GROMACS .gro file of C-alpha atoms in nm:
model
  352
    1ASP     CA    1  19.498   2.492   2.918
    2LEU     CA    2  19.483   2.625   3.272
    3ALA     CA    3  19.239   2.905   3.197
    4SER     CA    4  19.001   2.658   3.034
    5PHE     CA    5  19.028   2.429   3.338
    6ILE     CA    6  18.934   2.714   3.572
    7ILE     CA    7  18.638   2.821   3.357
    8GLN     CA    8  18.509   2.463   3.349
    9SER     CA    9  18.562   2.428   3.725
   10ASN     CA   10  18.366   2.746   3.785
   11ALA     CA   11  18.082   2.616   3.569
   12ARG     CA   12  18.072   2.298   3.777
   13GLY     CA   13  18.039   2.502   4.094
   14LEU     CA   14  18.383   2.429   4.238
   15PHE     CA   15  18.455   2.801   4.268
   16ARG     CA   16  18.199   3.070   4.340
   17ASN     CA   17  18.413   3.381   4.317
   18LYS     CA   18  18.662   3.543   4.082
   19THR     CA   19  18.960   3.479   4.308
   20VAL     CA   20  19.055   3.142   4.175
   21PHE     CA   21  19.425   3.151   4.080
   22LEU     CA   22  19.741   3.096   4.279
   23SER     CA   23  19.933   3.391   4.418
   24ALA     CA   24  20.247   3.318   4.217
   25ALA     CA   25  20.331   3.120   3.908
   26ASP     CA   26  20.590   2.903   4.085
   27HIS     CA   27  20.317   2.746   4.305
   28VAL     CA   28  20.221   2.503   4.031
   29LEU     CA   29  20.406   2.293   3.781
   30PRO     CA   30  20.648   2.504   3.579
   31THR     CA   31  20.486   2.372   3.261
   32LEU     CA   32  20.155   2.533   3.363
   33GLY     CA   33  20.280   2.827   3.566
   34LYS     CA   34  20.323   3.057   3.267
   35ASN     CA   35  19.944   3.073   3.228
   36ILE     CA   36  19.882   3.218   3.574
   37PRO     CA   37  19.847   3.596   3.600
   38ASP     CA   38  20.058   3.765   3.867
   39GLY     CA   39  19.906   3.880   4.193
   40VAL     CA   40  19.594   3.665   4.201
   41ILE     CA   41  19.514   3.405   4.466
   42ILE     CA   42  19.296   3.108   4.536
   43GLY     CA   43  19.024   3.203   4.780
   44ALA     CA   44  18.691   3.084   4.911
   45ARG     CA   45  18.392   3.227   5.087
   46GLY     CA   46  18.385   3.159   5.461
   47PRO     CA   47  18.081   3.064   5.674
   48HIS     CA   48  17.974   3.431   5.688
   49GLY     CA   49  18.025   3.500   5.319
   50ASP     CA   50  18.364   3.665   5.366
   51LEU     CA   51  18.618   3.622   5.088
   52ALA     CA   52  18.961   3.511   5.204
   53PRO     CA   53  19.262   3.309   5.089
   54ASN     CA   54  19.217   2.940   5.150
   55THR     CA   55  19.533   2.732   5.190
   56LYS     CA   56  19.346   2.400   5.172
   57LEU     CA   57  19.177   2.503   4.849
   58ALA     CA   58  19.510   2.620   4.711
   59ASN     CA   59  19.673   2.287   4.795
   60TRP     CA   60  19.383   2.103   4.634
   61PHE     CA   61  19.418   2.318   4.325
   62LYS     CA   62  19.787   2.237   4.297
   63SER     CA   63  19.703   1.868   4.333
   64GLU     CA   64  19.446   1.896   4.054
   65MET     CA   65  19.705   2.062   3.833
   66LYS     CA   66  19.943   1.773   3.889
   67LYS     CA   67  19.669   1.526   3.806
   68LYS     CA   68  19.585   1.719   3.491
   69TYR     CA   69  19.951   1.716   3.389
   70LYS     CA   70  19.972   1.341   3.446
   71MET     CA   71  19.653   1.287   3.247
   72ILE     CA   72  19.805   1.478   2.957
   73LYS     CA   73  20.120   1.267   2.976
   74ASN     CA   74  19.926   0.941   3.007
   75SER     CA   75  19.699   1.027   2.717
   76PHE     CA   76  19.986   0.940   2.483
   77LEU     CA   77  19.965   0.572   2.584
   78LYS     CA   78  19.860   0.370   2.285
   79PHE     CA   79  19.691   0.042   2.201
   80PRO     CA   80  19.805  -0.239   2.195
   81SER     CA   81  20.082  -0.168   2.446
   82THR     CA   82  19.809  -0.042   2.678
   83ARG     CA   83  19.502  -0.263   2.714
   84LEU     CA   84  19.277  -0.127   2.988
   85ARG     CA   85  19.062  -0.441   2.981
   86ARG     CA   86  19.348  -0.639   3.131
   87ASN     CA   87  19.250  -0.499   3.471
   88ARG     CA   88  18.888  -0.606   3.421
   89GLN     CA   89  18.927  -0.965   3.308
   90SER     CA   90  18.870  -1.143   3.643
   91ILE     CA   91  18.693  -1.066   3.966
   92TRP     CA   92  19.016  -1.081   4.169
   93ILE     CA   93  19.187  -0.812   3.962
   94ARG     CA   94  18.875  -0.596   3.955
   95ASN     CA   95  18.858  -0.619   4.333
   96LEU     CA   96  19.228  -0.543   4.363
   97VAL     CA   97  19.226  -0.223   4.158
   98GLU     CA   98  18.879  -0.084   4.229
   99GLU     CA   99  18.890   0.280   4.334
  100HIS     CA  100  18.585   0.278   4.561
  101SER     CA  101  18.408   0.012   4.763
  102LEU     CA  102  18.088   0.001   4.967
  103THR     CA  103  18.057  -0.241   5.259
  104SER     CA  104  17.867  -0.261   5.585
  105ASN     CA  105  18.150  -0.056   5.736
  106ASP     CA  106  18.008   0.244   5.551
  107LEU     CA  107  17.649   0.208   5.668
  108ILE     CA  108  17.432   0.313   5.961
  109TRP     CA  109  17.124   0.102   6.038
  110PRO     CA  110  16.813   0.300   6.137
  111VAL     CA  111  16.611   0.098   6.388
  112PHE     CA  112  16.256   0.199   6.479
  113ILE     CA  113  16.126   0.120   6.825
  114CYS     CA  114  15.775   0.110   6.966
  115GLU     CA  115  15.586   0.047   7.289
  116GLY     CA  116  15.441  -0.293   7.370
  117LYS     CA  117  15.553  -0.651   7.417
  118ASN     CA  118  15.686  -0.896   7.160
  119LYS     CA  119  15.616  -0.662   6.869
  120LYS     CA  120  15.771  -0.663   6.526
  121GLU     CA  121  15.542  -0.469   6.297
  122GLU     CA  122  15.618  -0.389   5.934
  123ILE     CA  123  15.610  -0.023   5.832
  124LYS     CA  124  15.367   0.003   5.538
  125SER     CA  125  15.557   0.278   5.358
  126MET     CA  126  15.889   0.093   5.403
  127PRO     CA  127  15.852  -0.274   5.301
  128ASN     CA  128  16.069  -0.519   5.498
  129VAL     CA  129  16.149  -0.251   5.756
  130TYR     CA  130  16.005  -0.302   6.104
  131ARG     CA  131  15.932  -0.139   6.435
  132TYR     CA  132  16.057  -0.342   6.731
  133SER     CA  133  15.936  -0.342   7.087
  134ILE     CA  134  16.215  -0.314   7.342
  135ASP     CA  135  16.196  -0.681   7.442
  136ASN     CA  136  16.260  -0.776   7.077
  137LEU     CA  137  16.579  -0.572   7.039
  138ASN     CA  138  16.789  -0.883   7.090
  139GLU     CA  139  16.699  -0.971   6.732
  140VAL     CA  140  16.834  -0.633   6.622
  141SER     CA  141  17.153  -0.691   6.815
  142ASP     CA  142  17.199  -1.035   6.656
  143ILE     CA  143  17.146  -0.899   6.304
  144ALA     CA  144  17.390  -0.613   6.363
  145GLU     CA  145  17.654  -0.855   6.487
  146SER     CA  146  17.608  -1.101   6.200
  147GLN     CA  147  17.607  -0.829   5.932
  148ASN     CA  148  17.902  -0.638   6.080
  149ILE     CA  149  17.699  -0.322   6.128
  150ASN     CA  150  17.908  -0.062   6.311
  151LEU     CA  151  17.637   0.183   6.416
  152ILE     CA  152  17.267   0.159   6.495
  153ALA     CA  153  17.050   0.473   6.494
  154LEU     CA  154  16.745   0.462   6.724
  155PHE     CA  155  16.417   0.628   6.624
  156PRO     CA  156  16.107   0.614   6.847
  157TYR     CA  157  15.744   0.568   6.744
  158THR     CA  158  15.596   0.778   7.023
  159PRO     CA  159  15.232   0.709   7.121
  160GLU     CA  160  14.999   1.000   7.046
  161GLU     CA  161  14.902   1.042   7.410
  162LEU     CA  162  15.264   1.118   7.498
  163LYS     CA  163  15.305   1.393   7.240
  164SER     CA  164  15.272   1.757   7.337
  165ASN     CA  165  15.326   2.106   7.204
  166ASP     CA  166  15.662   2.133   7.381
  167GLY     CA  167  15.776   1.774   7.316
  168LYS     CA  168  15.851   1.715   7.684
  169GLU     CA  169  15.861   1.335   7.635
  170ALA     CA  170  16.200   1.390   7.470
  171LEU     CA  171  16.338   1.463   7.819
  172ASN     CA  172  16.177   1.168   7.993
  173PRO     CA  173  16.453   0.931   8.118
  174GLU     CA  174  16.204   0.645   8.073
  175ASN     CA  175  16.119   0.721   7.711
  176LEU     CA  176  16.159   0.465   7.433
  177VAL     CA  177  16.506   0.574   7.329
  178CYS     CA  178  16.649   0.569   7.680
  179LYS     CA  179  16.506   0.226   7.755
  180SER     CA  180  16.633   0.095   7.420
  181ILE     CA  181  16.986   0.216   7.493
  182ASP     CA  182  16.974   0.032   7.823
  183GLN     CA  183  16.846  -0.288   7.660
  184LEU     CA  184  17.103  -0.290   7.378
  185SER     CA  185  17.390  -0.198   7.609
  186ARG     CA  186  17.337  -0.513   7.817
  187SER     CA  187  17.470  -0.730   7.535
  188ASN     CA  188  17.837  -0.751   7.451
  189LYS     CA  189  17.776  -0.540   7.144
  190SER     CA  190  18.040  -0.462   6.885
  191PHE     CA  191  17.842  -0.171   6.743
  192GLY     CA  192  17.780   0.186   6.852
  193LEU     CA  193  17.447   0.347   6.937
  194MET     CA  194  17.339   0.674   6.779
  195CYS     CA  195  17.047   0.883   6.902
  196ASP     CA  196  16.867   1.139   6.689
  197VAL     CA  197  16.830   1.476   6.862
  198ALA     CA  198  16.516   1.661   6.751
  199LEU     CA  199  16.167   1.714   6.885
  200ASP     CA  200  15.952   1.595   6.593
  201PRO     CA  201  15.885   1.242   6.729
  202TYR     CA  202  15.752   1.403   7.047
  203THR     CA  203  15.555   1.711   6.933
  204ASP     CA  204  15.187   1.712   6.850
  205HIS     CA  205  15.257   1.949   6.558
  206GLY     CA  206  15.530   1.732   6.401
  207HIS     CA  207  15.799   1.998   6.385
  208ASP     CA  208  16.159   1.955   6.498
  209GLY     CA  209  16.147   2.254   6.730
  210LEU     CA  210  15.928   2.462   6.957
  211ILE     CA  211  15.659   2.667   6.784
  212ASN     CA  212  15.494   2.992   6.891
  213ASP     CA  213  15.133   3.102   6.847
  214SER     CA  214  15.201   3.249   6.503
  215GLY     CA  215  15.358   2.925   6.378
  216LYS     CA  216  15.721   3.037   6.391
  217ILE     CA  217  15.983   2.775   6.484
  218LEU     CA  218  16.181   2.915   6.775
  219ASN     CA  219  16.552   2.862   6.725
  220ASP     CA  220  16.727   2.950   7.051
  221GLU     CA  221  16.449   2.820   7.276
  222THR     CA  222  16.459   2.490   7.086
  223ASN     CA  223  16.835   2.469   7.133
  224GLU     CA  224  16.788   2.480   7.511
  225LEU     CA  225  16.576   2.164   7.492
  226LEU     CA  226  16.805   1.993   7.242
  227VAL     CA  227  17.097   2.035   7.482
  228LYS     CA  228  16.899   1.865   7.758
  229GLN     CA  229  16.793   1.587   7.521
  230ALA     CA  230  17.153   1.530   7.408
  231LEU     CA  231  17.281   1.518   7.767
  232LEU     CA  232  17.007   1.271   7.860
  233TYR     CA  233  17.107   1.035   7.579
  234ALA     CA  234  17.476   1.068   7.665
  235GLU     CA  235  17.402   0.985   8.029
  236CYS     CA  236  17.208   0.676   7.918
  237GLY     CA  237  17.506   0.554   7.718
  238ALA     CA  238  17.465   0.682   7.362
  239ASP     CA  239  17.792   0.678   7.168
  240VAL     CA  240  17.683   0.927   6.904
  241ILE     CA  241  17.452   1.228   6.929
  242ALA     CA  242  17.293   1.321   6.596
  243PRO     CA  243  17.115   1.658   6.585
  244SER     CA  244  16.880   1.642   6.286
  245ASP     CA  245  16.674   1.952   6.367
  246MET     CA  246  16.865   2.212   6.159
  247MET     CA  247  16.847   2.485   6.423
  248ASP     CA  248  17.127   2.740   6.395
  249GLY     CA  249  17.400   2.702   6.656
  250ARG     CA  250  17.282   2.377   6.808
  251ILE     CA  251  17.609   2.190   6.747
  252GLY     CA  252  17.808   2.445   6.945
  253VAL     CA  253  17.582   2.454   7.250
  254ILE     CA  254  17.553   2.074   7.258
  255ARG     CA  255  17.929   2.029   7.228
  256ASN     CA  256  17.993   2.283   7.505
  257GLN     CA  257  17.757   2.108   7.744
  258LEU     CA  258  17.896   1.763   7.662
  259GLU     CA  259  18.242   1.893   7.748
  260LYS     CA  260  18.126   2.053   8.071
  261ASN     CA  261  17.954   1.732   8.181
  262ASP     CA  262  18.251   1.500   8.116
  263PHE     CA  263  18.120   1.352   7.791
  264GLN     CA  264  18.431   1.445   7.595
  265ASP     CA  265  18.428   1.113   7.409
  266THR     CA  266  18.068   1.141   7.289
  267LEU     CA  267  18.061   1.190   6.913
  268ILE     CA  268  17.839   1.441   6.735
  269LEU     CA  269  17.713   1.343   6.392
  270SER     CA  270  17.565   1.657   6.244
  271TYR     CA  271  17.288   1.661   5.988
  272ALA     CA  272  17.491   1.944   5.836
  273ALA     CA  273  17.304   1.989   5.509
  274LYS     CA  274  16.950   1.861   5.546
  275TYR     CA  275  16.734   1.966   5.255
  276ALA     CA  276  16.358   2.012   5.270
  277SER     CA  277  16.240   1.702   5.085
  278ALA     CA  278  15.940   1.482   5.023
  279MET     CA  279  16.176   1.183   5.043
  280TYR     CA  280  16.137   1.189   5.422
  281SER     CA  281  15.768   1.091   5.408
  282PRO     CA  282  15.823   0.715   5.466
  283PHE     CA  283  16.060   0.797   5.752
  284ARG     CA  284  15.803   1.027   5.909
  285ASP     CA  285  15.551   0.745   5.882
  286ALA     CA  286  15.796   0.520   6.063
  287VAL     CA  287  15.823   0.754   6.363
  288GLY     CA  288  15.457   0.858   6.348
  289SER     CA  289  15.505   1.230   6.283
  290SER     CA  290  15.359   1.258   5.933
  291SER     CA  291  14.998   1.277   6.046
  292SER     CA  292  15.081   1.555   6.293
  293LEU     CA  293  15.268   1.776   6.046
  294LYS     CA  294  15.039   2.043   5.903
  295SER     CA  295  15.299   2.267   5.738
  296ASP     CA  296  15.637   2.226   5.569
  297LYS     CA  297  15.982   2.262   5.727
  298LYS     CA  298  16.127   2.509   5.479
  299THR     CA  299  16.205   2.776   5.739
  300TYR     CA  300  16.476   2.555   5.891
  301GLN     CA  301  16.557   2.278   5.644
  302MET     CA  302  16.757   2.383   5.340
  303ASN     CA  303  16.633   2.514   5.006
  304ILE     CA  304  16.680   2.242   4.745
  305LYS     CA  305  16.812   2.503   4.500
  306ASN     CA  306  17.109   2.604   4.717
  307SER     CA  307  17.453   2.444   4.717
  308ASP     CA  308  17.683   2.720   4.849
  309GLU     CA  309  17.464   2.733   5.158
  310ALA     CA  310  17.545   2.368   5.227
  311ILE     CA  311  17.915   2.454   5.240
  312ARG     CA  312  17.843   2.728   5.495
  313GLU     CA  313  17.634   2.487   5.703
  314ALA     CA  314  17.911   2.227   5.700
  315SER     CA  315  18.172   2.489   5.787
  316MET     CA  316  17.972   2.615   6.084
  317ASP     CA  317  17.909   2.265   6.221
  318ILE     CA  318  18.276   2.170   6.197
  319SER     CA  319  18.379   2.490   6.372
  320GLU     CA  320  18.123   2.424   6.648
  321GLY     CA  321  18.252   2.073   6.723
  322ALA     CA  322  18.086   1.820   6.490
  323ASP     CA  323  18.289   1.500   6.440
  324ILE     CA  324  18.097   1.360   6.142
  325LEU     CA  325  17.884   1.532   5.877
  326MET     CA  326  17.575   1.404   5.703
  327VAL     CA  327  17.410   1.526   5.385
  328LYS     CA  328  17.045   1.432   5.362
  329PRO     CA  329  16.894   1.297   5.143
  330GLY     CA  330  17.237   1.182   5.029
  331ILE     CA  331  17.136   0.988   4.719
  332SER     CA  332  17.007   1.297   4.538
  333TYR     CA  333  17.277   1.536   4.664
  334LEU     CA  334  17.597   1.355   4.569
  335ASP     CA  335  17.727   1.683   4.425
  336ILE     CA  336  17.699   1.841   4.771
  337ILE     CA  337  17.884   1.548   4.930
  338TYR     CA  338  18.154   1.587   4.666
  339ARG     CA  339  18.193   1.961   4.726
  340ILE     CA  340  18.211   1.918   5.104
  341CYS     CA  341  18.468   1.640   5.070
  342LEU     CA  342  18.683   1.864   4.850
  343LEU     CA  343  18.701   2.129   5.119
  344TYR     CA  344  18.690   1.935   5.445
  345THR     CA  345  18.824   1.611   5.583
  346SER     CA  346  18.548   1.533   5.835
  347PRO     CA  347  18.408   1.180   5.786
  348SER     CA  348  18.084   1.162   5.590
  349PRO     CA  349  17.873   0.845   5.624
  350ARG     CA  350  17.661   0.754   5.326
  351ASP     CA  351  17.295   0.838   5.362
  352SER     CA  352  17.001   0.761   5.141
   0.00000   0.00000   0.00000
């Protein structure tokens, strides 16, 4: 019954407060409405923890009730009049009725770039993944075109001598990322270019932000640099800006400056829920930051035990102007992707 459904939903983490019913019985199917107590509403916690009615959640709830009702009705279908295997017997029918599909349209290709000439060096911790020198990016462009890749994400392997405590190389208009954008933009490309906004490829301490003498990551001071980095990439021709740093408020300040500088069409892909994880180690090897990192990133990346916090992060980034949300590492946080998709309609590319 309805009460059982709500208890089960609460156990699965769909609701995190006691305000989970509709405000009136006539808001759901009459066959289920009699189970709803009077005067209670569907609500949700906002980005600041405030409890308030949530129309979107209420509409979703009504939709779930309709689905549940249909499931009950359909459960009376009997064999042999119903043979579910009929829709599985051939590849054409399986393709026709499949509920979900994964193609190159859903993927972003991370491309690692390095200094030098005619280089294509394999990354030891990532077999069959390579770093390319700028003069070899034509190969990348050809692969992207042939595989129908829609978006390439550029990640630099910054030489040690160019790293510094303040990551100033991130603002150099002649850095690897800027030169790579120029090189790839010369071709008649059918794919977009995404640039990661964070300081870790450029700092000698390996952190995503500025750090003070006591080892604290400075939030607002870092945001000032991230804005400059984002504007630099937009000026060079980046289609998508992707802040991966997890500083509070960075989406809002970046979006405001993009608007003020006539980059209204530049997309922001937010690393909305980026969990502190050992899964990033091969990636850090690829950009050369692992050897520099002497402490963890748990003061700014998310606690792996928290899920409600991910909803607040996503809510804040949407409100600040993010166009696309990312959950990272996606493959182990599919429940977070599911919860965010229930509440919001912002596109979410798959990440692994």
